[in-house]
Amino acid sequence: MPTDLDQATGLERLEILGKMQGVDVFDMKPLDSSRKGTLDDPIIVKSFGDEQYAGCTGYPVDSHVTIWLTMSRDRPVERCPECGNVLKMEYVGPQEDAHNHHHEHHEDGHHNHEEPKTFADFECRIVEREVDISSLFSTTHARDFITLKVGL
């Protein structure tokens, strides 16, 4: 009777051979959830491919529903729009891409399309400023007492 190893091919065989040697070839251990990633110190997500998906459940853990973030070799940093957690893809695959001939690039190596902006492209700063909105009110009494603080 053949074993799983005898019958397995491709990625399944790679996984079985890795387990036999004590290696987790797909790096299935959970991401670091003991801290919140920042732009200066992001949570590292290793990837053998050009693109990697990671689910953020917030910090502290499970503080919001899972939000799936997409990182790529071209855009390795991604920020969760819900909690601000920052993840960074670290490419650990082969340096030469045998399939690279399928992509159309400019002379400078970039794609022919512009990547959309994401939450990671913006740094949020809260600035408090006092704004006088008394001119919006018609009565003198209301004008005397209204000042609004807004976060920009």
PDB file of C-alpha atoms in Angstrom, residues 7 12-13 20 25 27-28 31 33 37 41 46 52-53 74 84 88 99-100 103-104 108-109 118 126-127 137 152:
ATOM      1  CA  GLN A   7       1.651   9.453  -3.806  1.00  0.00           C
ATOM      2  CA  GLU A  12       2.004  18.567  -0.986  1.00  0.00           C
ATOM      3  CA  ARG A  13       5.200  16.518  -1.406  1.00  0.00           C
ATOM      4  CA  MET A  20       9.930  14.863   7.930  1.00  0.00           C
ATOM      5  CA  VAL A  25       7.935  25.080   4.644  1.00  0.00           C
ATOM      6  CA  ASP A  27       5.712  29.194   7.778  1.00  0.00           C
ATOM      7  CA  MET A  28       2.256  28.605   9.261  1.00  0.00           C
ATOM      8  CA  LEU A  31       2.086  36.527  13.268  1.00  0.00           C
ATOM      9  CA  SER A  33       0.254  39.731  18.118  1.00  0.00           C
ATOM     10  CA  GLY A  37       3.090  47.344  14.293  1.00  0.00           C
ATOM     11  CA  ASP A  41       8.687  48.884  13.608  1.00  0.00           C
ATOM     12  CA  LYS A  46       7.482  36.560   5.194  1.00  0.00           C
ATOM     13  CA  GLN A  52       0.979  38.063   0.391  1.00  0.00           C
ATOM     14  CA  TYR A  53      -2.323  38.349   2.240  1.00  0.00           C
ATOM     15  CA  ASP A  74       6.136  46.632  -5.120  1.00  0.00           C
ATOM     16  CA  GLY A  84      -3.602  51.371  12.334  1.00  0.00           C
ATOM     17  CA  LYS A  88       5.470  44.690   6.097  1.00  0.00           C
ATOM     18  CA  HIS A  99       7.710  34.437 -14.840  1.00  0.00           C
ATOM     19  CA  ASN A 100       8.763  38.085 -14.988  1.00  0.00           C
ATOM     20  CA  HIS A 103       4.666  41.723 -16.855  1.00  0.00           C
ATOM     21  CA  GLU A 104       4.909  44.896 -18.890  1.00  0.00           C
ATOM     22  CA  ASP A 108      12.676  52.139 -14.794  1.00  0.00           C
ATOM     23  CA  GLY A 109      11.209  48.717 -13.860  1.00  0.00           C
ATOM     24  CA  THR A 118      -3.996  52.828   0.415  1.00  0.00           C
ATOM     25  CA  ILE A 126      -4.080  65.110  14.795  1.00  0.00           C
ATOM     26  CA  VAL A 127      -3.776  68.854  15.128  1.00  0.00           C
ATOM     27  CA  PHE A 137     -25.461  82.036  13.893  1.00  0.00           C
ATOM     28  CA  LEU A 152      -7.688  68.057  11.356  1.00  0.00           C
TER      29      LEU A 152
END
